[in-house]
Short mmCIF file of C-alpha atoms and ligand atoms in Angstrom, two decimals:
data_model
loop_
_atom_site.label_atom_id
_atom_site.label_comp_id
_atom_site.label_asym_id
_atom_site.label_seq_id
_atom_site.Cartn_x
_atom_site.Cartn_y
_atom_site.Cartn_z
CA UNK A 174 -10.42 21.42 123.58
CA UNK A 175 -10.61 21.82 120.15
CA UNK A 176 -7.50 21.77 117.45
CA UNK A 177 -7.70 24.90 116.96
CA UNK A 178 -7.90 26.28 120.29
CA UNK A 179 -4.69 24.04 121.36
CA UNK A 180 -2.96 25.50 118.74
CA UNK A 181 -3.75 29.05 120.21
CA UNK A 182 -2.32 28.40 123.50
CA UNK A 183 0.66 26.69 122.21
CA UNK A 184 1.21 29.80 119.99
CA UNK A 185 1.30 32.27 123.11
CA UNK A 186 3.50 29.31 124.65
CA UNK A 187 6.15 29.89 121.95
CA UNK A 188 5.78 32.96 121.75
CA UNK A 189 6.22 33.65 125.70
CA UNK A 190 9.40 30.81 126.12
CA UNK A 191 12.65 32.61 127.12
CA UNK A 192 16.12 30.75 126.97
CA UNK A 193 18.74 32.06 129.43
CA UNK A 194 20.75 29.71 128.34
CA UNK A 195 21.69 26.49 126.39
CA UNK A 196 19.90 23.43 128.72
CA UNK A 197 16.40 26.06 127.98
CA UNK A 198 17.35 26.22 124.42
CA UNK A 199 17.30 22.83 123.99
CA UNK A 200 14.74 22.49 125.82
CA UNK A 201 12.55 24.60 123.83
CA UNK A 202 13.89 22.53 120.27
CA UNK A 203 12.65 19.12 121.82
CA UNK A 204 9.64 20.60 123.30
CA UNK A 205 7.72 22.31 120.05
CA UNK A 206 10.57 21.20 117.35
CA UNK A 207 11.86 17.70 117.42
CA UNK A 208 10.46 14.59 116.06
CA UNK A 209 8.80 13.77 119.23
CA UNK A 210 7.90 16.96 120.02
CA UNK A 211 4.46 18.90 120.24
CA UNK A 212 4.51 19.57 116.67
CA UNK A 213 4.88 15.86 115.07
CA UNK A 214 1.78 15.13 118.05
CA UNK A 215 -0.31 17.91 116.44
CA UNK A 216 -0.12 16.68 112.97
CA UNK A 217 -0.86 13.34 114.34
CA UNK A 218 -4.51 14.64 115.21
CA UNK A 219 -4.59 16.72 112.10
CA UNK A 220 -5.09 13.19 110.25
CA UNK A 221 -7.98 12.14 112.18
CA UNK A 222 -9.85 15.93 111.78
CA UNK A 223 -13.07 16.16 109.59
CA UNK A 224 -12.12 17.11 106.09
CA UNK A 225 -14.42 20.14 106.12
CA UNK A 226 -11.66 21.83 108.70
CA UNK A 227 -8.85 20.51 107.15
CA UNK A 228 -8.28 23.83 105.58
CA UNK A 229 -8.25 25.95 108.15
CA UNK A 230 -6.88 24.20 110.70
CA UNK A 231 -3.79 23.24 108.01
CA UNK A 232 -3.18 26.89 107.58
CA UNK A 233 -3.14 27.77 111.39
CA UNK A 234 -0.73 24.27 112.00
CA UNK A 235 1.51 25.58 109.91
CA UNK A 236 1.72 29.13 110.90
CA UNK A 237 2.16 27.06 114.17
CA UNK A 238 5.41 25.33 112.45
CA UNK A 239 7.00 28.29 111.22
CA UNK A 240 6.17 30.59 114.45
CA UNK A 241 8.26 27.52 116.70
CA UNK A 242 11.46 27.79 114.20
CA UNK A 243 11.38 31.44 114.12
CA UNK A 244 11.04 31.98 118.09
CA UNK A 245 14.02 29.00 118.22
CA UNK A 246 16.37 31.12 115.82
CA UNK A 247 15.67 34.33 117.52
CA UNK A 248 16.16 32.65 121.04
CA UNK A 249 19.64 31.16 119.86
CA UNK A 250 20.69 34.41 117.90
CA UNK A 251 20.36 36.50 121.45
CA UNK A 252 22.17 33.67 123.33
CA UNK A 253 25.17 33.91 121.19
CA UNK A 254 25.11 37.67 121.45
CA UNK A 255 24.95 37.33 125.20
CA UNK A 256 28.03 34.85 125.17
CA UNK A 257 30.23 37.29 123.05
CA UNK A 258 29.33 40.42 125.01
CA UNK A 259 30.33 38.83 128.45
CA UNK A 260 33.28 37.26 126.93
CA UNK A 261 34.49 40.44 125.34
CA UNK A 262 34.11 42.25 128.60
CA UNK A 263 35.85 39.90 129.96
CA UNK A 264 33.06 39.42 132.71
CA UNK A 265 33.00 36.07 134.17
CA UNK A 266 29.12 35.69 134.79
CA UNK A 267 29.31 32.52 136.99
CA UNK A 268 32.01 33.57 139.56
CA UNK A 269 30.29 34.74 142.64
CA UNK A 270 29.24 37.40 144.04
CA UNK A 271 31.34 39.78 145.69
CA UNK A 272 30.15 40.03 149.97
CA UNK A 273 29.22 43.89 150.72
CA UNK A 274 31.15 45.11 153.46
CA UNK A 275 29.90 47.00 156.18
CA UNK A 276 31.33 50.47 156.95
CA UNK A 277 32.19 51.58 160.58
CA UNK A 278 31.05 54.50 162.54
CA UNK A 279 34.00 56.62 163.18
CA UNK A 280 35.60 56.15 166.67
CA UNK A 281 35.32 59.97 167.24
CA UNK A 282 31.92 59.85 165.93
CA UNK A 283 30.87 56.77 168.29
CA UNK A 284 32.10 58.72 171.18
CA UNK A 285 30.71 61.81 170.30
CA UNK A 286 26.99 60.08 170.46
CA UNK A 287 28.19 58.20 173.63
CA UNK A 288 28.53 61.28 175.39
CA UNK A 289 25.42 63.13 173.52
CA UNK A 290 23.42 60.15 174.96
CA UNK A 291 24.85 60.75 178.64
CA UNK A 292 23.90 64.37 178.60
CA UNK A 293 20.27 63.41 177.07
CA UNK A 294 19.33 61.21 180.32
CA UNK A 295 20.13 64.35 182.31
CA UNK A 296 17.90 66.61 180.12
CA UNK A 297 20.53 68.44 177.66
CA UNK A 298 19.78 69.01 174.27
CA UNK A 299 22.19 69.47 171.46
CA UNK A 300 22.76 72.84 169.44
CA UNK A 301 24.99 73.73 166.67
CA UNK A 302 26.81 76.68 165.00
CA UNK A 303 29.55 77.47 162.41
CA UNK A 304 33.09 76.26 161.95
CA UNK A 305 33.57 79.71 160.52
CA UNK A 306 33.22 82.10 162.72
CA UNK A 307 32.98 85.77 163.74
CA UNK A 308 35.32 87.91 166.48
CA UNK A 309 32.21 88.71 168.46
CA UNK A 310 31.23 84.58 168.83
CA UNK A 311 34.57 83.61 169.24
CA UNK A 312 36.20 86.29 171.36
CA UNK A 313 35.26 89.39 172.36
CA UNK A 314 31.38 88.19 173.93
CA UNK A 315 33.31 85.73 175.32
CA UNK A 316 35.30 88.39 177.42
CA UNK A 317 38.56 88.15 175.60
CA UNK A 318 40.88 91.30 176.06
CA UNK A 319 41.93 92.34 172.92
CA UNK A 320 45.38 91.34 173.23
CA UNK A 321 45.04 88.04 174.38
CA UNK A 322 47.28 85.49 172.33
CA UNK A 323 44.10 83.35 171.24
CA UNK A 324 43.66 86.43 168.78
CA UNK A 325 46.78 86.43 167.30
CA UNK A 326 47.88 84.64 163.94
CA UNK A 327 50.38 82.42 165.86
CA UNK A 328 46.69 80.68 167.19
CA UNK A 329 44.63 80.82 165.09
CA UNK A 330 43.26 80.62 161.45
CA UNK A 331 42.44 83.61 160.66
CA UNK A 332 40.32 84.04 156.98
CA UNK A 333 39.38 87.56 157.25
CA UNK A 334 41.73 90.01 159.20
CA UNK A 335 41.27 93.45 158.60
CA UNK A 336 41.36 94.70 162.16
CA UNK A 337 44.11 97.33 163.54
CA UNK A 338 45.16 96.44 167.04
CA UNK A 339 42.05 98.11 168.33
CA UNK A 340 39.54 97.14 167.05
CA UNK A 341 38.82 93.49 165.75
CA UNK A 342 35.23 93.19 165.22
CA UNK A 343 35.23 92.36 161.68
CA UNK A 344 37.59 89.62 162.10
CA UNK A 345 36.53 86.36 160.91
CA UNK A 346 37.99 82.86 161.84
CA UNK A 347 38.01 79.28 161.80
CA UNK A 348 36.18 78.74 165.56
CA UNK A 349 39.01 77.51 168.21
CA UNK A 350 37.00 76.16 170.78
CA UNK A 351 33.20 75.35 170.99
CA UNK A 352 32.40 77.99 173.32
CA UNK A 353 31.13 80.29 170.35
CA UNK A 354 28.29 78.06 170.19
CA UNK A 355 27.46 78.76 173.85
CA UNK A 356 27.02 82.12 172.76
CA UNK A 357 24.39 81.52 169.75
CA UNK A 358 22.49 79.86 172.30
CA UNK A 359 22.38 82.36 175.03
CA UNK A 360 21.69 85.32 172.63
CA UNK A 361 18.42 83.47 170.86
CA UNK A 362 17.32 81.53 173.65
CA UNK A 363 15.97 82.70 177.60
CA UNK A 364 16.59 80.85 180.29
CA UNK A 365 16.72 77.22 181.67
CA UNK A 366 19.06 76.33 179.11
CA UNK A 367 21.06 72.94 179.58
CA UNK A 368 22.71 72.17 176.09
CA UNK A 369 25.94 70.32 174.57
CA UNK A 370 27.13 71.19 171.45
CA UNK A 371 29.66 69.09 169.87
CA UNK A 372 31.70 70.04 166.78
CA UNK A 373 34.84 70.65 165.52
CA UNK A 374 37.53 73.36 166.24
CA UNK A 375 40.97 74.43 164.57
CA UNK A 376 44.12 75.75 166.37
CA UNK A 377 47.40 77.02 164.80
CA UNK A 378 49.52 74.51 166.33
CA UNK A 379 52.15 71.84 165.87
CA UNK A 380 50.63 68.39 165.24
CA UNK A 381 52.07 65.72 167.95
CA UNK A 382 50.77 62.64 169.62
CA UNK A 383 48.92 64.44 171.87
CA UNK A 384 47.76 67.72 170.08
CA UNK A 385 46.33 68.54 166.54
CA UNK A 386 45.18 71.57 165.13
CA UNK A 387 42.34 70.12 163.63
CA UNK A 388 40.28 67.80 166.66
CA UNK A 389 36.90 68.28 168.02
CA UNK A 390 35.39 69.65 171.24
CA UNK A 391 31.91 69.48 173.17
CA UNK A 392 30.85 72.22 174.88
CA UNK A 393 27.88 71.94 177.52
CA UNK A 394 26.11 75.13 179.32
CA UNK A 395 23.86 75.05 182.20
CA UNK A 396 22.10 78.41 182.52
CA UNK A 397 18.93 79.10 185.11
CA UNK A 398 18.38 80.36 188.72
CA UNK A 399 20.84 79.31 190.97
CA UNK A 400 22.82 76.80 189.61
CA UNK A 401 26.35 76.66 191.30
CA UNK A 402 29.67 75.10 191.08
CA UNK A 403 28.31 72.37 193.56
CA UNK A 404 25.78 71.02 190.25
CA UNK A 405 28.95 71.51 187.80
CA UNK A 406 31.19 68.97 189.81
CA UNK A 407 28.26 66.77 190.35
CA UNK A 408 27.23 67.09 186.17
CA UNK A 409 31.09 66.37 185.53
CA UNK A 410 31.44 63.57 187.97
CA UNK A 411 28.43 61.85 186.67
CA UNK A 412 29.68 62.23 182.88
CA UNK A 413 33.11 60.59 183.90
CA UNK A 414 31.37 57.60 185.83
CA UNK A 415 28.86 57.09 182.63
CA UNK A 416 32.19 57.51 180.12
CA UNK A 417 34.33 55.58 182.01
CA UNK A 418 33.74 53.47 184.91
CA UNK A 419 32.52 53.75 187.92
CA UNK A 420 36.08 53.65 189.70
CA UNK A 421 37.68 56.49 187.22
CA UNK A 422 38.73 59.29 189.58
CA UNK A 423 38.31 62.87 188.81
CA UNK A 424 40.27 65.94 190.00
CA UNK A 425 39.29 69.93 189.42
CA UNK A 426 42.30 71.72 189.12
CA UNK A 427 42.05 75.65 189.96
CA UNK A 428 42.55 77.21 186.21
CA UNK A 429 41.90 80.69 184.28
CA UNK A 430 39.79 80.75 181.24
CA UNK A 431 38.22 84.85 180.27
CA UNK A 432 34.79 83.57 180.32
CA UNK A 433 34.32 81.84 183.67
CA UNK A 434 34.98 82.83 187.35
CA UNK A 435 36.14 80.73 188.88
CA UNK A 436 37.60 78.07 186.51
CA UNK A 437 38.74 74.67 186.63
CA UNK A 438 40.54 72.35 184.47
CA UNK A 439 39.16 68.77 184.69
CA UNK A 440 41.87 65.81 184.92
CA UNK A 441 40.87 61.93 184.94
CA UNK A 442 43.15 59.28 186.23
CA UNK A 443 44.92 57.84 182.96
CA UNK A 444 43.17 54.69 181.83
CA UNK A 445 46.23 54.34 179.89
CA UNK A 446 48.91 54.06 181.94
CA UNK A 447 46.42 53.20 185.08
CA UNK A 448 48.04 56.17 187.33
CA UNK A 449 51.94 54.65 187.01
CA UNK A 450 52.42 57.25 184.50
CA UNK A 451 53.21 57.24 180.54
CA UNK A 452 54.01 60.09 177.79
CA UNK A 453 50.15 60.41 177.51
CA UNK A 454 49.64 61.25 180.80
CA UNK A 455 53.21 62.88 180.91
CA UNK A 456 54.02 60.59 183.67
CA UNK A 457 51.52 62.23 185.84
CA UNK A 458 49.15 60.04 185.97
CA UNK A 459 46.58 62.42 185.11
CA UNK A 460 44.83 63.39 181.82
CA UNK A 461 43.11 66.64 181.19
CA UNK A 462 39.86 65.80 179.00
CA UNK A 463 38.60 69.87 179.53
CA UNK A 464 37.85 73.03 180.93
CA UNK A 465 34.77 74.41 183.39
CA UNK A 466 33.64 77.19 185.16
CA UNK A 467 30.43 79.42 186.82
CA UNK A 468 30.23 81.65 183.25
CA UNK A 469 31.31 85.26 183.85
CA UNK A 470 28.56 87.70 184.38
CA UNK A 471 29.89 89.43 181.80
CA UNK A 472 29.43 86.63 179.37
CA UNK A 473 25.58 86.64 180.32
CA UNK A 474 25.22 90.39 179.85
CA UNK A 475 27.01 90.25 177.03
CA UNK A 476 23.86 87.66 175.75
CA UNK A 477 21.46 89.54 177.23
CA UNK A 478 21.12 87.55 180.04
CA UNK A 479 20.51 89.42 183.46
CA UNK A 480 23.53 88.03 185.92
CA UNK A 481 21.87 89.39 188.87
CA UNK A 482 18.83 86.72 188.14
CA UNK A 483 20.36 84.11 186.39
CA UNK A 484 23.73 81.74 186.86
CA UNK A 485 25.35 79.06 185.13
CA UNK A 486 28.15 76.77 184.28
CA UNK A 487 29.73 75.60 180.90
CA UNK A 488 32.81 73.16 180.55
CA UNK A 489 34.66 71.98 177.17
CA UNK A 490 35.95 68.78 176.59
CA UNK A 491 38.17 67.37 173.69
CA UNK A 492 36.56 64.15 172.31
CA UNK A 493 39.74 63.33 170.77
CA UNK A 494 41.26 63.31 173.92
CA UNK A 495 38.34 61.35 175.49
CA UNK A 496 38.07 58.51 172.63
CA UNK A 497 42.30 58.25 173.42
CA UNK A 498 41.49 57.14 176.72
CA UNK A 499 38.16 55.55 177.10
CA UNK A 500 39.84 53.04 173.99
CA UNK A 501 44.18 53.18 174.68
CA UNK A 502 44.74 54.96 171.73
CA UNK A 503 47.90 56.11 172.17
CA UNK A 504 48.50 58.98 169.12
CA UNK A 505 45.82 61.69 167.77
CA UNK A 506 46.66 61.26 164.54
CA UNK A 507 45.27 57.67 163.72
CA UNK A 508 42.20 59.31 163.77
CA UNK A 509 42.93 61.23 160.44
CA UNK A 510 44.70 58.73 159.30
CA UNK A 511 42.00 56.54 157.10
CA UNK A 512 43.94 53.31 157.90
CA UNK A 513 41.27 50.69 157.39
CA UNK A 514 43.03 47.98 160.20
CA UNK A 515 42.73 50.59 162.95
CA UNK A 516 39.01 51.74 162.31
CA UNK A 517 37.82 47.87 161.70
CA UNK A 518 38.88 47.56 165.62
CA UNK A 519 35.88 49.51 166.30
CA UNK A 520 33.26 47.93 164.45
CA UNK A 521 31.19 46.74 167.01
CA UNK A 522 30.97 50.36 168.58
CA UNK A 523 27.23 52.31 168.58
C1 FA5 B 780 38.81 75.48 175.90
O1 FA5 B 780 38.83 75.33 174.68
C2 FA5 B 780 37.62 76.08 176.60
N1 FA5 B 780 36.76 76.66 175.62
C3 FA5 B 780 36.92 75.03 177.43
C4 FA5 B 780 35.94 75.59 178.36
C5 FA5 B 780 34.59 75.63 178.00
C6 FA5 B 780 36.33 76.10 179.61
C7 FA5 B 780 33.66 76.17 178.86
C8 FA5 B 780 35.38 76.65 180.49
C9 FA5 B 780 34.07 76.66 180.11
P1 FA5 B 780 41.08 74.28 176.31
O2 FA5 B 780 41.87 75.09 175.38
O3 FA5 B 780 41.75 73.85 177.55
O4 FA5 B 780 39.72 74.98 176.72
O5 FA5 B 780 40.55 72.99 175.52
C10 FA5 B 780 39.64 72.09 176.10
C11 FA5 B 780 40.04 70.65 175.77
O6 FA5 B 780 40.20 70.48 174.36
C12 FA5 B 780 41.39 70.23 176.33
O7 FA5 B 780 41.24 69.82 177.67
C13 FA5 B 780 41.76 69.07 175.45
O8 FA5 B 780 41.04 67.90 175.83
C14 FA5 B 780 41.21 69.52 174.12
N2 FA5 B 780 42.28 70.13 173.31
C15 FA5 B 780 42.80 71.36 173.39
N3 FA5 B 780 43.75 71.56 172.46
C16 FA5 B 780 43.83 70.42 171.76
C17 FA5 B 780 44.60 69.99 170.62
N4 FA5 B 780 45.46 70.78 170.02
N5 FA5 B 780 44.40 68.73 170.15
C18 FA5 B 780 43.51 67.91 170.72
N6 FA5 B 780 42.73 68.26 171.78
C19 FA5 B 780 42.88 69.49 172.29
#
């Protein structure tokens, strides 16, 4: 190569070099600067060029020269800069980095797709409606007589209530159980139906270890030709195996709800106390996780359904209640609570 096509490369070399920091800043000086450097070699073969280049190849040399001290000033000039700016920050640019740590799913939340997944591997899907919600959703398609105490203030969170005694239709309210969603589903869709819809619901009522007015339900509904109580038990017994273990027991207790005939409340031995009895189970040995029931005939004509043609079942479950015992949480309200040592305990869940 030439002289001066070694001095063009070494020009983009300069002219490329970046100094992070002080070893690459001196590195750069004894590279292109110092005695023994690049430069002091090039002007060593400068002497031994034919006099008819001299000239030219002089000139570019020492354009060469003064491009090397210029890109070694500017490279030192941004390394101080750099120095002051972290040091009047007062970052410390060598420490470490700080680990990222890994959020947790929500207990209720892991749960609540524990027992979505269940349902799936039987065929139900999941549907959703509105926290806020309407009389007609709520109540009254539901088959609630008007002066049942679920409609009262004393129950529930009311928004909008500018009903007389009579007639409550335009009454609006936070939804108090997940059945409302059953509902939404049987007006817009025909039969087979077989859907769980999870969500959250709000009652007016004293917070206690057991009870919040603020927790979360799933509701499942099982509508097509004959489907009986015999296929709710099964459904229910089959849930509380998956949830819980093959041994759990499960009891239907004869119950009342307005929208099913007949009803049953659904109790699970208490994986708590193991039966022997504890203030969870209020020494009973038994929990209620939720409601079930054939729905009323009413409630399918009510959706348009025809009763004489079709059947079904729904049930209602809390998940609070269900997360308590599948995991010996003893109090509903640690799940509110944001305290970071009790949801790290379930980091390992779904
Ligand atoms: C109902 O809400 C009915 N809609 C359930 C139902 C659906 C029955 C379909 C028939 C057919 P209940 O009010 O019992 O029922 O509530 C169901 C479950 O929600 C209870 O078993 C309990 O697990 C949970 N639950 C009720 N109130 C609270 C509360 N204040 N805090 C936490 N969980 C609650």
């Amino acid at each position: 190569m030439d002289l001066l096509e070694k001095i063009k490369t070494i020009k983009q070399e300069i002219k490329d070099f970046n100094a992070p920091d002080n070893d690459q800043l001196e590195s750069f000086r004894l590279k292109f600067i110092s005695r023994k450097g690049i430069m002091s070699n090039l002007f060593d073969e400068f002497k031994r060029i034919p006099n008819n280049h001299k000239k030219a190849v002089g000139q570019a040399l020492n354009d060469l020269k003064n491009d090397a001290q210029t890109r070694f000033q500017e490279l030192a000039s941004s390394l101080k800069s750099q120095e002051g700016s972290s040091k009047s920050s007062g970052i410390d640019l060598s420490l470490p980095p700080v680990q990222n740590t890994l959020g947790t799913v929500h207990p209720l939340t892991s749960v609540k797709l524990q027992i979505i997944e269940i349902f799936e591997r039987i065929g139900f899907n999941v549907s959703e409606g509105p926290e806020i919600e309407d009389d007609w959703h709520n109540f009254t398609a539901l088959n609630f007589p008007h002066n049942h105490p679920a409609r009262e203030m004393q129950d529930t969170f009311f928004i909008e209530k500018p009903s007389k005694a009579d007639d409550k239709s335009d009454d609006i309210a936070l939804r108090t159980h997940t059945s409302s969603v059953q509902v939404r589903v049987m007006e817009q869709t025909d039969p087979p139906i077989r859907t769980l819809s999870p969500g959250r619901v709000f009652r007016n009522e004293a917070i206690s270890a057991r009870a919040h007015c603020i927790f979360h339900q799933v509701e499942g509904l099982y509508v097509d030709e004959n489907v009986s109580f015999a296929d709710l038990k099964q459904t229910l017994y089959y849930f509380a195996r998956e949830m819980f273990g093959k041994d759990t027991k499960v009891r239907f207790r004869p119950s009342y709800f307005p929208f099913t005939e007949p009803s049953a409340e659904l109790d699970i031995t208490c994986l708590i106390c193991h039966g022997e009895g504890c203030p969870i189970c209020k020494y009973s040995g038994w929990v209620e996780i939720g409601g079930a029931g054939m729905v009323d005939p009413n409630v399918l004509s009510n959706c348009n359904i025809d009763p004489e043609k079709y059947t079904g079942f729904a049930f209602g479950m809390g998940i609070e209640r269900i997360t308590m015992l599948k995991y010996q949480i003893k109090d509903i309200r640690l799940f509110t609570e944001n305290d970071i040592r009790f949801l790290k305990q379930f980091t390992s869940l779904y």
